Coordinates of C-alpha atoms in Angstrom, one line a residue:
Chain A
D23 CA 144.5 77.5 108.3
V24 CA 145.3 78.7 111.9
K25 CA 143.6 81.8 112.2
V26 CA 144.0 84.8 114.5
T27 CA 141.6 87.5 114.3
Q28 CA 141.5 91.5 116.1
S29 CA 138.3 92.6 116.2
S30 CA 138.3 95.9 114.5
R31 CA 140.7 97.3 112.5
Y32 CA 141.0 100.8 112.9
L33 CA 139.9 102.5 116.7
V34 CA 139.3 106.1 117.8
K35 CA 139.4 106.5 121.5
R36 CA 140.4 109.7 123.7
T37 CA 142.7 110.0 125.8
G38 CA 141.7 108.7 129.8
E39 CA 139.1 106.0 128.2
K40 CA 139.6 102.5 129.5
V41 CA 140.0 100.2 126.0
F42 CA 139.6 96.4 125.4
L43 CA 141.4 95.3 122.0
E44 CA 140.0 91.3 121.4
C45 CA 141.9 88.7 119.9
V46 CA 140.5 85.2 118.6
Q47 CA 142.3 82.3 117.8
D48 CA 140.8 79.0 116.6
M49 CA 143.2 76.8 115.9
D50 CA 143.6 75.0 119.7
H51 CA 146.8 77.0 120.3
E52 CA 148.5 77.9 123.8
N53 CA 150.8 80.4 123.7
M54 CA 149.5 84.2 123.1
F55 CA 151.3 87.2 122.1
W56 CA 150.1 91.3 121.9
Y57 CA 153.5 93.2 120.3
R58 CA 152.7 96.9 119.1
Q59 CA 154.8 98.0 116.6
D60 CA 155.7 101.1 116.1
P61 CA 158.3 103.6 113.6
G62 CA 161.8 102.7 113.6
L63 CA 160.7 100.2 116.9
G64 CA 159.9 97.5 115.6
L65 CA 157.2 94.3 117.4
R66 CA 157.5 95.1 121.0
L67 CA 156.0 92.6 122.8
I68 CA 153.7 93.7 125.4
Y69 CA 152.6 90.5 127.4
F70 CA 151.5 86.8 126.9
S71 CA 150.0 84.4 127.7
Y72 CA 151.0 80.6 128.2
D73 CA 147.3 78.9 129.4
V74 CA 143.9 80.2 130.3
K75 CA 144.4 82.3 133.7
M76 CA 148.0 82.4 132.8
K77 CA 149.4 86.1 131.4
E78 CA 153.1 87.0 131.1
K79 CA 154.8 90.3 131.0
G80 CA 156.6 91.4 127.8
D81 CA 159.0 94.5 127.1
I82 CA 156.3 97.1 127.9
P83 CA 154.0 96.7 129.7
E84 CA 152.8 99.4 131.2
G85 CA 150.0 101.3 130.9
Y86 CA 148.3 97.6 129.8
S87 CA 147.2 94.9 131.1
V88 CA 145.7 91.5 129.2
S89 CA 142.6 88.8 130.1
R90 CA 142.8 85.3 128.7
E91 CA 139.8 83.0 130.6
K92 CA 139.5 81.0 127.4
K93 CA 141.7 79.6 125.3
E94 CA 140.9 81.1 122.3
R95 CA 140.8 84.0 123.3
F96 CA 143.5 87.4 124.5
S97 CA 142.6 90.4 125.4
L98 CA 144.8 93.8 126.3
I99 CA 143.2 96.3 128.1
L100 CA 144.2 99.7 127.7
E101 CA 143.7 101.2 131.7
S102 CA 143.7 104.9 130.8
A103 CA 144.2 105.7 126.7
S104 CA 147.3 107.7 126.6
T105 CA 148.6 108.9 123.3
N106 CA 152.1 107.8 123.2
Q107 CA 149.6 104.3 123.2
T108 CA 148.3 105.4 119.4
S109 CA 149.9 102.4 117.6
M110 CA 149.0 99.5 115.5
Y111 CA 148.3 96.1 117.8
L112 CA 149.3 92.6 116.7
C113 CA 147.9 90.2 118.1
A114 CA 149.6 86.4 118.0
S115 CA 149.8 82.7 118.2
S116 CA 151.6 80.0 118.9
L117 CA 151.7 76.0 119.2
W118 CA 154.7 76.8 121.2
N119 CA 155.8 78.8 123.5
K120 CA 158.8 78.9 121.3
G121 CA 156.6 79.7 118.4
Q122 CA 159.1 77.0 116.9
G123 CA 158.0 74.6 113.7
A124 CA 157.0 75.9 110.6
D125 CA 155.7 78.7 110.9
G126 CA 156.7 80.5 114.2
Y127 CA 154.4 82.7 115.1
T128 CA 150.2 83.9 113.4
F129 CA 149.4 87.8 113.3
G130 CA 146.4 88.4 113.3
S131 CA 145.8 92.1 110.6
G132 CA 146.3 93.8 113.5
T133 CA 144.5 97.3 114.9
R134 CA 145.3 100.8 114.5
L135 CA 144.3 102.3 117.3
T136 CA 144.4 106.3 117.2
V137 CA 144.3 108.6 121.0
V138 CA 143.5 111.4 120.5
Chain B
D9 CA 168.4 97.2 124.8
Q10 CA 167.8 96.2 120.7
Q11 CA 168.9 91.8 120.7
V12 CA 167.6 92.3 117.4
K13 CA 168.7 94.9 114.5
Q14 CA 168.3 95.7 110.9
N15 CA 170.5 98.8 110.3
S16 CA 169.2 99.4 107.0
P17 CA 165.7 101.0 107.4
S18 CA 164.4 101.3 103.4
L19 CA 165.8 99.3 100.7
S20 CA 164.9 99.5 96.4
V21 CA 165.9 97.6 94.1
Q22 CA 165.6 97.2 90.1
E23 CA 163.2 94.5 90.1
G24 CA 164.3 90.8 88.6
R25 CA 167.7 91.7 90.9
I26 CA 168.3 90.8 93.7
S27 CA 167.5 92.2 97.2
I28 CA 169.2 91.8 100.0
L29 CA 168.2 92.3 103.7
N30 CA 169.8 92.2 106.3
C31 CA 169.6 91.2 110.4
D32 CA 172.7 91.2 113.4
Y33 CA 171.7 90.3 117.1
T34 CA 173.8 89.5 120.1
N35 CA 172.6 86.4 121.8
S36 CA 174.9 83.9 120.9
M37 CA 172.4 81.3 122.5
F38 CA 169.3 82.2 120.3
D39 CA 169.0 79.5 117.9
Y40 CA 165.8 79.9 115.7
F41 CA 165.2 82.8 113.7
L42 CA 162.3 83.7 110.9
W43 CA 161.8 86.6 108.5
Y44 CA 158.1 87.8 108.3
K45 CA 156.9 90.3 104.8
K46 CA 154.3 92.7 106.8
Y47 CA 152.1 94.4 104.5
P48 CA 150.5 97.9 105.5
A49 CA 147.5 97.4 107.6
E50 CA 148.0 93.6 107.4
G51 CA 149.9 91.0 110.5
P52 CA 153.1 89.9 109.2
T53 CA 153.2 86.6 108.1
F54 CA 155.5 83.7 108.2
L55 CA 158.3 83.7 105.4
I56 CA 161.5 81.5 106.2
S57 CA 163.2 79.7 108.7
I58 CA 166.4 78.9 109.6
S59 CA 167.8 76.4 112.4
S60 CA 170.9 77.4 114.2
I61 CA 172.4 73.5 113.3
K62 CA 171.5 74.8 109.2
D63 CA 173.9 77.8 107.9
K64 CA 171.5 78.2 104.8
N65 CA 167.5 77.2 104.4
E66 CA 166.4 77.9 100.3
D67 CA 162.2 78.5 99.1
G68 CA 162.2 78.9 96.4
R69 CA 163.0 82.6 95.7
F70 CA 163.9 83.4 99.2
T71 CA 167.1 82.3 101.3
V72 CA 168.3 82.9 104.2
F73 CA 171.7 82.6 105.0
L74 CA 173.1 82.5 109.1
N75 CA 175.9 82.9 110.0
K76 CA 176.2 82.6 113.0
S77 CA 179.7 83.3 114.7
A78 CA 178.8 86.9 113.7
K79 CA 176.0 86.8 114.4
H80 CA 174.1 87.7 111.4
L81 CA 171.5 86.5 109.3
S82 CA 170.2 87.7 105.9
L83 CA 167.4 87.2 103.3
H84 CA 167.8 87.4 99.6
I85 CA 164.9 87.3 97.3
V86 CA 165.7 86.3 93.6
P87 CA 165.0 87.6 91.0
S88 CA 162.6 90.2 93.6
Q89 CA 159.5 91.2 92.0
P90 CA 157.1 93.9 92.7
G91 CA 154.6 92.3 94.7
D92 CA 157.9 91.7 97.1
S93 CA 157.7 95.8 98.1
A94 CA 156.9 94.8 102.0
V95 CA 158.5 95.2 105.3
Y96 CA 160.3 92.6 106.3
F97 CA 161.1 91.1 109.8
C98 CA 163.7 89.5 111.3
A99 CA 163.1 87.4 114.2
A100 CA 164.9 85.2 117.2
S101 CA 164.1 82.7 119.6
G102 CA 165.3 82.7 122.5
N103 CA 162.4 82.5 126.2
Q104 CA 160.9 84.3 124.5
F105 CA 160.8 85.7 120.2
Y106 CA 162.4 89.2 119.6
F107 CA 162.1 91.1 116.2
G108 CA 163.9 93.3 114.4
T109 CA 162.6 96.9 113.2
G110 CA 162.1 95.6 110.2
T111 CA 163.2 97.1 106.8
S112 CA 161.0 98.7 103.7
L113 CA 161.9 97.1 100.9
T114 CA 160.7 98.3 97.6
V115 CA 160.6 96.6 94.1
I116 CA 161.5 98.9 91.2
P117 CA 159.4 97.6 87.6

């Protein structure tokens, strides 16, 4: 089974802190994604990566950056956390860049981040 | 600009009855569609998909219907079970995946 593991289930950080959210997948997928989920807004794409050291902005990249130094690991960085970044963050991976195939994307369990 | 819309934020259905979740999209170039199911404090999990060359795909109690002319897809769950209570997201594939806002389904025992 493909596994996508997010290192923290719950995080509480202070405004202005630098925050790292880590995501690791074990199926050698080329493509990895970071989404945030907010009530009434669904899943919104923050950043994605098609290969090591490659990154592309999604729909809402402001206030975030990413790092992909190894194929299996995709990190989301909040340079200076703000209260409007309180959200559920979901990492996903896929074999094809459109996620086409039997099951599209495989998601991690999510990190609930609260910025106070 | 929401390219995939789920206009019903919530739906309640009696156990054993049919649940119908709807999804509309705006881009006629979308060619692959999926439904994901999400429980609280968990990531979404794949449920069922359909390619634009089909108009129906069935997997057990779950059936997805695609109406390309109306840019509409729907998920039917028959019979509904209490364990189906979750948030359901539809997604459409363009140059990336676009997700709807989700519909929270409650199946009442």
